[in-house]
XYZ file of C-alpha atoms in Angstrom:
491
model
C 0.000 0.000 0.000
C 2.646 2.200 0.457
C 4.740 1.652 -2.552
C 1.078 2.582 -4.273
C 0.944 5.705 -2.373
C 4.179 6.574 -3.266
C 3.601 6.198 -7.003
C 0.582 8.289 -6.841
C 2.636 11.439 -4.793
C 5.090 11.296 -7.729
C 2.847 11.401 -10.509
C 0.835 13.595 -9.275
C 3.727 15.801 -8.711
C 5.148 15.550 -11.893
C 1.712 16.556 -13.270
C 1.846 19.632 -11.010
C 4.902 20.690 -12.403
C 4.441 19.643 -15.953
C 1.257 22.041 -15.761
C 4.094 24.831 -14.369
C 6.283 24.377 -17.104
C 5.290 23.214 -20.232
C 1.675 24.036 -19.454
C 2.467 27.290 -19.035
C 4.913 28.409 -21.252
C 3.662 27.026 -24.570
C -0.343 28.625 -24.437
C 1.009 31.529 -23.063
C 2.822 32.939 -25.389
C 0.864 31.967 -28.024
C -1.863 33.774 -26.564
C -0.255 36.951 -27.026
C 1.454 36.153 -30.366
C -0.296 39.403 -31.912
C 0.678 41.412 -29.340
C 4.399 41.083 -29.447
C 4.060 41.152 -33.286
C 2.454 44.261 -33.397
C 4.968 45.557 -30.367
C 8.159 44.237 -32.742
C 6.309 45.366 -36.427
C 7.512 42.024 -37.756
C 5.484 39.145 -40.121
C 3.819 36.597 -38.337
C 6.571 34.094 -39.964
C 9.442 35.505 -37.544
C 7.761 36.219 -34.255
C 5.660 32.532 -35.025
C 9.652 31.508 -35.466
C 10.291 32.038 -31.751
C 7.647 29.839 -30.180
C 8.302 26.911 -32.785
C 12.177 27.323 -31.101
C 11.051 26.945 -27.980
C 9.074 23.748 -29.002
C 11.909 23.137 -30.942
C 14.400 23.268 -27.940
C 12.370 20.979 -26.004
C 13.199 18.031 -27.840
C 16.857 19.285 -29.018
C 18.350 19.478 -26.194
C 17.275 16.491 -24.557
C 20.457 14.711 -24.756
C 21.795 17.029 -22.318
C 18.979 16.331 -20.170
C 19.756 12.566 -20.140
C 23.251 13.662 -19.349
C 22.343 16.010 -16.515
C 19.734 13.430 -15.220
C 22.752 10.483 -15.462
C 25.072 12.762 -13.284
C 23.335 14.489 -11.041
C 19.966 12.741 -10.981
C 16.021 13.497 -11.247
C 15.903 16.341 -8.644
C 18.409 18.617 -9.313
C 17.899 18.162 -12.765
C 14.164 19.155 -12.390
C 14.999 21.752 -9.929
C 17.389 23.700 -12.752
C 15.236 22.913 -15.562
C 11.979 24.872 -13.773
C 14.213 27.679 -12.562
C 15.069 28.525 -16.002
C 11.687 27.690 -17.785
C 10.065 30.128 -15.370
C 12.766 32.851 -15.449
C 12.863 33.073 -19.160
C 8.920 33.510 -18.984
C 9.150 36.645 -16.588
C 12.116 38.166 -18.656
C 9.965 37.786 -21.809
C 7.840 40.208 -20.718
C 10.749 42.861 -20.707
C 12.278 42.421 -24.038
C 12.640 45.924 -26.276
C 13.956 43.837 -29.070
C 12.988 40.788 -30.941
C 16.162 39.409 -31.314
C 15.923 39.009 -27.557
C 12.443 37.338 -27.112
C 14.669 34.474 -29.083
C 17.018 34.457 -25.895
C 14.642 34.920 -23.294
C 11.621 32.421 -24.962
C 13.058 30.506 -26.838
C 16.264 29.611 -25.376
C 15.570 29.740 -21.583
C 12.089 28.569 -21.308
C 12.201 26.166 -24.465
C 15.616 24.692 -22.815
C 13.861 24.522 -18.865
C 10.706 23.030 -20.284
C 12.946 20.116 -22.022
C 15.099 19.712 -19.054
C 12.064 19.536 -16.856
C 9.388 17.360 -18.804
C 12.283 14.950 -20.816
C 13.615 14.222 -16.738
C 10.273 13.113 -16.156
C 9.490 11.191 -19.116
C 12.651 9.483 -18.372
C 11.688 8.538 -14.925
C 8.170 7.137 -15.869
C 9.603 4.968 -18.784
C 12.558 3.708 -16.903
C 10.176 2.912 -13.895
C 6.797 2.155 -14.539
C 6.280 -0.673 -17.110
C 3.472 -1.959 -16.616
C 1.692 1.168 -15.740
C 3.596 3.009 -18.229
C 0.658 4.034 -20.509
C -1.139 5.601 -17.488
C 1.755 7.391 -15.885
C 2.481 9.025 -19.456
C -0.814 9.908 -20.085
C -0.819 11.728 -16.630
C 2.781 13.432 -17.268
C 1.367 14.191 -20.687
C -1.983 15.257 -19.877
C -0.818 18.412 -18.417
C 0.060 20.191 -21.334
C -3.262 19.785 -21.814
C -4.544 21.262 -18.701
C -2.275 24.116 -19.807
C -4.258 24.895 -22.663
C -7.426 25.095 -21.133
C -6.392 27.014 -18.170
C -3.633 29.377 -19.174
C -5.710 31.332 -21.842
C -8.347 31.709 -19.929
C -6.174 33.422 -16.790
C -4.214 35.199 -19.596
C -7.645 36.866 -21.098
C -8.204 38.115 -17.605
C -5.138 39.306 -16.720
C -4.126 40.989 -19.474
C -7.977 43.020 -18.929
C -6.661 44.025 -15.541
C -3.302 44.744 -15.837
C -2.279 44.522 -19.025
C -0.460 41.773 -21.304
C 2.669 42.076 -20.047
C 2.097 41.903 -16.619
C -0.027 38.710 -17.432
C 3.178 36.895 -18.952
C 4.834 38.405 -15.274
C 1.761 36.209 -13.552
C 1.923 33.594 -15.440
C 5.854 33.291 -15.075
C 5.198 33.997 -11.378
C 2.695 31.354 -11.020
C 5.357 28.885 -12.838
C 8.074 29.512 -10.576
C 5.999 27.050 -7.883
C 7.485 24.272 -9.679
C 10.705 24.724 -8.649
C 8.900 24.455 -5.150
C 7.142 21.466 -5.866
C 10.532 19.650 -7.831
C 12.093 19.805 -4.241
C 8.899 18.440 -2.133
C 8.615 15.542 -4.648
C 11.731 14.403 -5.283
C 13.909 14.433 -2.341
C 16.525 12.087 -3.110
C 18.679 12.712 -5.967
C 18.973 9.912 -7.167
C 19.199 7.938 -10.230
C 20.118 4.104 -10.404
C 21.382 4.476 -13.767
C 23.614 7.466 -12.820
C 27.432 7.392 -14.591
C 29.801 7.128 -11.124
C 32.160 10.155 -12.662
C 36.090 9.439 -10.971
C 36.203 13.242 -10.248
C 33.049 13.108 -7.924
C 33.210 11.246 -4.551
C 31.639 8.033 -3.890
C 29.111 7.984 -1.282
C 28.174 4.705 0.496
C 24.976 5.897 2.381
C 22.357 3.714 3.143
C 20.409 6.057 1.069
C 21.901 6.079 -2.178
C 22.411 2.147 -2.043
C 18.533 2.110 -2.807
C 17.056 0.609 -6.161
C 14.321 0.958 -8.467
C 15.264 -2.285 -9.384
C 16.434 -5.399 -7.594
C 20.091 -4.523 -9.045
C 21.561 -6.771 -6.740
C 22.478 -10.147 -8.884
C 23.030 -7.163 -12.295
C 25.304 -5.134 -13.607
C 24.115 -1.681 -12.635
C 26.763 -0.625 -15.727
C 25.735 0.599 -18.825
C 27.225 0.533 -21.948
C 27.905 4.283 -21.516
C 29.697 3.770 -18.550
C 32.113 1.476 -20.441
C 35.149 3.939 -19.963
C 35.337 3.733 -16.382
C 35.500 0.207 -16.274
C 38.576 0.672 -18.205
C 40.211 2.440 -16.319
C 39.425 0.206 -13.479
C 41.095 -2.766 -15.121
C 44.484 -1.063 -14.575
C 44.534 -1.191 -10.791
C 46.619 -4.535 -9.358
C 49.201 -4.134 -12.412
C 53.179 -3.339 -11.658
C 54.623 -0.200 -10.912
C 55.044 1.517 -14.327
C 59.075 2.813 -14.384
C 60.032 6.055 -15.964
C 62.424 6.567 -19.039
C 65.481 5.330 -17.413
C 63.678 2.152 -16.186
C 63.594 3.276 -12.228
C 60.828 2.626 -10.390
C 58.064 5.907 -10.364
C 57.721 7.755 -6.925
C 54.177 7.893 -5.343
C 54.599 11.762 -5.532
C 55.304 11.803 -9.976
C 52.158 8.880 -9.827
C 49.686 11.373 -7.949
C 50.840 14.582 -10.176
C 49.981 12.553 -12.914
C 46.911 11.041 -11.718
C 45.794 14.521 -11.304
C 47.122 15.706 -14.577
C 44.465 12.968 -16.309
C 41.650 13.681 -14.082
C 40.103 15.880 -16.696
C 40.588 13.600 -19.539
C 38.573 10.976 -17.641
C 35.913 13.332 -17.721
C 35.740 13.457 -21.307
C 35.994 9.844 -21.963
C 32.940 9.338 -19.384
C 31.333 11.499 -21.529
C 32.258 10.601 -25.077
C 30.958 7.094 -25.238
C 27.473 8.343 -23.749
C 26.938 10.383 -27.521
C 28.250 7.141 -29.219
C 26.028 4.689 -28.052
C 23.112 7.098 -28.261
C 24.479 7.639 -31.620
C 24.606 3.605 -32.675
C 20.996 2.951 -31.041
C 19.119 3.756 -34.551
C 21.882 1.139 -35.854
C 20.934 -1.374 -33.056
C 16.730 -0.745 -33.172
C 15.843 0.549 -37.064
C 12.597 1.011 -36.159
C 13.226 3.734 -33.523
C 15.040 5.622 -37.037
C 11.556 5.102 -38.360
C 10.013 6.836 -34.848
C 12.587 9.583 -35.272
C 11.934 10.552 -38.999
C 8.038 10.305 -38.241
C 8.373 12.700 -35.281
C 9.960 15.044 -37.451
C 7.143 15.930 -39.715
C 4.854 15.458 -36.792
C 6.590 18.443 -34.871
C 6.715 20.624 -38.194
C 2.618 20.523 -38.720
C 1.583 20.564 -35.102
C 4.179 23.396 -33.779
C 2.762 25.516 -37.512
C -0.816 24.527 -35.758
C -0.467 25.323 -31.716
C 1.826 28.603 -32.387
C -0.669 30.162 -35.030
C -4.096 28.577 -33.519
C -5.027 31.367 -31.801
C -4.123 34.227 -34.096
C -5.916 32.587 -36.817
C -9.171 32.955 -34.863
C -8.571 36.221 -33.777
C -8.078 37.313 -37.191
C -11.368 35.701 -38.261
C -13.332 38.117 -36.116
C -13.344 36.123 -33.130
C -12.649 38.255 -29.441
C -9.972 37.460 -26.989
C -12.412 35.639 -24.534
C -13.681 33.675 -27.675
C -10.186 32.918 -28.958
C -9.153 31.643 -25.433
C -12.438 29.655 -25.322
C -11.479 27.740 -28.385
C -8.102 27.258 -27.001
C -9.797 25.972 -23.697
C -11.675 23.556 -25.420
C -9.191 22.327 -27.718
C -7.383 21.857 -24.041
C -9.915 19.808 -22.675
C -10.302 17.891 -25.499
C -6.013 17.133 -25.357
C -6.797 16.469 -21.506
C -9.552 13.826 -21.916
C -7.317 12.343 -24.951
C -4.166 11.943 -22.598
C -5.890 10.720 -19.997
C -8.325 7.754 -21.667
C -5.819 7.111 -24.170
C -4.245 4.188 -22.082
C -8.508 2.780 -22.124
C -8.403 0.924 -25.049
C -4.447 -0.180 -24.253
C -5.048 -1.651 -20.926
C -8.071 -3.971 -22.361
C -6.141 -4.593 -25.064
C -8.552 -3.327 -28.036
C -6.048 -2.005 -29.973
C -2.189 -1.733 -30.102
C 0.132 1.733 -29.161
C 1.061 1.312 -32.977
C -2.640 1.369 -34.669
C -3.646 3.860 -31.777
C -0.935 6.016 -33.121
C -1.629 5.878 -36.846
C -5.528 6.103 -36.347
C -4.941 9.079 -33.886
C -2.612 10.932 -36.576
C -4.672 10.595 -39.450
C -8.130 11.992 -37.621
C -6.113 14.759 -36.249
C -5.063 15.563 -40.119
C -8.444 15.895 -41.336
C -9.126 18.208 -38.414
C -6.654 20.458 -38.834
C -7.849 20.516 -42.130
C -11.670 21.475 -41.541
C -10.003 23.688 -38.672
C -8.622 26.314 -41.405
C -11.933 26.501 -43.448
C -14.200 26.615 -40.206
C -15.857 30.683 -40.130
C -18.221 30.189 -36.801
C -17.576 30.044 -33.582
C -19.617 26.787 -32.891
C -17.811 25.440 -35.475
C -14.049 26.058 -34.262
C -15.399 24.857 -31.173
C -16.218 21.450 -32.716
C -13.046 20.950 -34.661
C -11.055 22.293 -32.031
C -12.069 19.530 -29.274
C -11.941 17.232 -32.214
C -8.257 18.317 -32.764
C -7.131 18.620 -29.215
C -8.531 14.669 -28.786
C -6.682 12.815 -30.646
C -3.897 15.121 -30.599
C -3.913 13.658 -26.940
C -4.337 10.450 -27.890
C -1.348 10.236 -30.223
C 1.225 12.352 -28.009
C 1.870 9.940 -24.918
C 2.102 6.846 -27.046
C 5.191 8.245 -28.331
C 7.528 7.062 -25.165
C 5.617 4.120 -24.922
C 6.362 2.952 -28.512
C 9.883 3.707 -28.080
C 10.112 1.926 -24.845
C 8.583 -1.257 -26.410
C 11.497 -0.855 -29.230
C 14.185 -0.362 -26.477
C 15.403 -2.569 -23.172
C 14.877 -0.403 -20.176
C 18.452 0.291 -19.068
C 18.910 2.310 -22.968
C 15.787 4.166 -22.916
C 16.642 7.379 -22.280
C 19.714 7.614 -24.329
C 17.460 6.220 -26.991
C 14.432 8.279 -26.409
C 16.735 11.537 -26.044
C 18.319 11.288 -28.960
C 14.920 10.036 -31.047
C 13.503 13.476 -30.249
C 16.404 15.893 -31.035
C 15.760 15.706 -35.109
C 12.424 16.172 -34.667
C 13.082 19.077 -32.109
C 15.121 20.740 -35.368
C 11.851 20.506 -37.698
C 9.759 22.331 -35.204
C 11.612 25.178 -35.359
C 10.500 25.604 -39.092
C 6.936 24.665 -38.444
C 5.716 28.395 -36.984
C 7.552 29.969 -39.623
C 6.668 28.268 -42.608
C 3.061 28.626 -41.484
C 3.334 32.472 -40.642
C 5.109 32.647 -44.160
C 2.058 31.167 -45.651
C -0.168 34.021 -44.049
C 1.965 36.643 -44.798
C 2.128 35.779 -48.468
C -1.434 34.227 -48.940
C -3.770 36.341 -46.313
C -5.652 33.476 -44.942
C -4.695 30.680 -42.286
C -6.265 27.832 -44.415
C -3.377 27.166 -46.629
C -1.285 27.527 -43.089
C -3.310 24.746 -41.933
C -3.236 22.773 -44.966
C 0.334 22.471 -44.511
C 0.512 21.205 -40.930
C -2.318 18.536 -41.971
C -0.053 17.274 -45.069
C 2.881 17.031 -42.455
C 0.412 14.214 -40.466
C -0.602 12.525 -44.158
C 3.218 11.727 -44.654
C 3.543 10.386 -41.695
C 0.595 8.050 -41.786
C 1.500 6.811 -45.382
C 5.211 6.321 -43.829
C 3.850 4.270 -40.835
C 1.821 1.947 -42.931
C 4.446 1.377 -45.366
C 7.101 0.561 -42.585
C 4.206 -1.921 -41.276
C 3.585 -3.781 -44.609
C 7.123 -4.258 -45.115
C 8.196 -5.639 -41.568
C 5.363 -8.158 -42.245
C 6.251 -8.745 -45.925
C 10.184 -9.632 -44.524
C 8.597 -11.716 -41.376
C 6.531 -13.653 -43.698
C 9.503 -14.133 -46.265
C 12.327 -15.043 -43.183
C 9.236 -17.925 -41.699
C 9.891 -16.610 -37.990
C 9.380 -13.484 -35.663
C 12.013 -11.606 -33.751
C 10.736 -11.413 -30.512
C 12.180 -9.191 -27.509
C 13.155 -11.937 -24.130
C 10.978 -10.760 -21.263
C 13.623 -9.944 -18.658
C 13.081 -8.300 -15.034
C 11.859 -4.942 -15.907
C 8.838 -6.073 -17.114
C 7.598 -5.211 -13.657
C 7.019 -1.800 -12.042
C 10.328 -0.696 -10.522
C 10.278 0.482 -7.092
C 9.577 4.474 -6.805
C 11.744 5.607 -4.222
C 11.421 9.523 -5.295
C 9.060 10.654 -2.306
């Protein structure tokens, strides 16, 4: 009962502060797109720019997450992560320039929300498996909590004080995850964290605790490969010097020092290798990667510009935020019930996927040629849905392609290429307004983006049957001991 009650504390948690980061930052901002472009007197291609970086960053950087999270584990990683998500919110309100809303927004808040959210993706998919679906539709669902609650409090603080003393709130109100980060997690601990020779080794009672039962495994990791070499070198002879005398202990320490920092690097270097040679080891997470890609180009064109497209078609601020707040609640509900038709097993994370990607495409479709407020209203839930239902299944797919102990080197580096394409996706749609007048064509776009990607999966599926079928047999993944929920040990 109490390892229950413990899971629940930490996912609710990491909801909380999910909802303070990424919940925050994202429908903020693109509340008040207009706003800062009319402020700036740029296209809605450049300023739209800006927030697809700061989706962007949250999946480019999330190698150094996994790094961060490796050596210094989940709670300081979390705790520096919503310290600079919520920081570059309040200093986004004080920009003069709009070279520096690219500093501020995009770089500090895109780079805390990745640090923060990818830390807590890693923790639910390297210790929940069975539960897995539910505890990433929790973590996942808050983003769409965000979206219903944000524009709302943005609509009525920016009537009382003003719009840019509602980003101040709103950056104000996400500083209480840094809060939260510290209640939640209290130990810092990781069992997969690299032991680094420069840092001392600490033998507490406390950090000897596992998620797993880790004591008849190797707790290594092929990233951690370089210390072991170095280990291997202790028992051997005295090395000599040039002459062939025997080495003094004091020339043996000034050159133990003098390679200290080397050691460092080589800790380091085989942790981008191995990340590197995962798409060689799993092809099908390559196939993941290059679908996330256009996935991130037509739904970062969609969130950024969703808003200002409304507002443009004679819709009010209240209105617009409405229609966010619905499309919200309809991403809640689809993060939340996604794991449903999972857990009795009506349909698998792969179908859910491809079904959930092509019904969001026609939506985003009908969303562009909508002119009524009922109507966006509709299309909007409809949107938001299955949006939810496809986003969390993304971990769990790559989880199911990966062995525990690699996921988040795997899953980090799956998401960087796909952080790189979103970048393009508010810009290419605010291009598309600023040369054609009308959001449709904008939307168009980011549908076409989910077509490819449907076409893609099904012709990745019909092959890997067509090549099981021709080979006779299956490659099927051993069960091994992870298949269980790992102990949480956060609270």
């Amino acid at each position: 009962m109490g390892e229950k009650f413990r899971k629940v504390c930490v996912l609710a948690g990491m909801h909380i502060i999910a909802l303070l980061s990424i919940g925050c930052a994202l429908p903020c901002f693109s509340f008040f797109l207009i706003q800062f472009k009319e402020q700036f007197q740029v296209g809605s291609g450049l300023i739209g720019t800006a927030n697809s970086l700061c989706i962007g960053f949250t999946n480019i950087i999330a190698p150094v997450a996994t790094i961060m999270n490796r050596r210094y584990g989940y709670r300081l990683t979390i705790l520096a992560g919503a310290t600079s998500c919520s920081v570059g919110l309040i200093l986004s309100s004080y920009v003069t320039e709009v070279w520096q809303i690219f500093f501020t927004h995009s770089l500090l808040t895109g780079g805390g929300v990745c640090i923060t959210f990818q830390t807590m993706v890693f923790f639910v998919g390297m210790n929940l498996k069975k539960s897995n679906n539910i505890g990433n539709g929790v973590l996942f669902s808050a983003l769409g909590l965000g979206m219903l609650v944000i524009p709302l409090l943005c609509s009525l603080f920016d009537y009382w004080f003003g719009w840019k003393a509602a980003i101040r709130i709103i950056g104000a109100i996400s500083l209480h995850s840094v809060v939260i980060s510290v209640l939640i997690f209290r130990r810092s601990f990781n069992p997969y964290m690299e032991q680094f020779d420069a840092l001392p080794q600490k033998d507490d009672d406390e950090d000897k605790e596992k998620y797993d039962d880790e004591e008849n495994d190797d707790a290594r990791t092929p990233m951690s490969m370089a210390t072991v070499a170095d280990d291997d070198t202790n028992g051997e002879a005295s090395p000599c010097d040039e002459n062939g005398k025997p080495e003094n202990n004091d020339d043996k320490k000034e050159k133990e020092v003098s390679k200290q920092p080397s050691k460092k690097f080589r800790c380091l270097l085989p942790m981008f290798r191995s990340s590197l040679l995962v798409f060689k080891d799993y092809p099908n997470l390559l196939v993941l990667s290059v679908s996330l890609c256009f996935i991130c180009v037509g739904s970062s064109g969609f969130i950024v510009h969703m808003i200002a497209s409304v507002k443009y078609r004679g819709v009010t601020d209240f209105e617009s935020a409405v229609i966010f707040g619905v499309f919200g609640v309809g991403n809640l509900l689809g993060r939340l019930t996604n794991a449903i038709p999972l857990y009795f097993k009506l349909i698998s994370e792969t179908n859910l996927f491809i079904l959930s990607l092509f019904v969001v495409s026609i939506c985003m479709s009908l969303f562009g040629l909508c002119q009524t407020f009922p109507a966006m209203l509709f299309v909007a839930s409809m949107t938001g849905l299955f949006c939810g239902m496809y986003v969390p299944q993304i971990p769990s797919i790559a989880r199911l392609i990966v062995p525990k102990e690699k996921f988040d080197h795997a899953y980090g580096i799956c998401i960087v290429p796909s952080g790189v394409t979103a970048i393009f996706g508010g810009y290419i749609a605010g291009a598309i307004y600023d040369s054609s007048g009308t959001y449709t064509l904008s939307f168009f776009f980011a549908a076409g983006n989910y077509i490819i990607v449907v076409a893609m999966l099904i012709v990745s599926k019909l092959v890997t049957r067509w090549k099981s079928k021709s080979t006779g047999s299956r490659r099927l993944r051993v069960p091994t001991n992870d298949e269980e929920d790992a102990p949480v040990t956060a609270v």
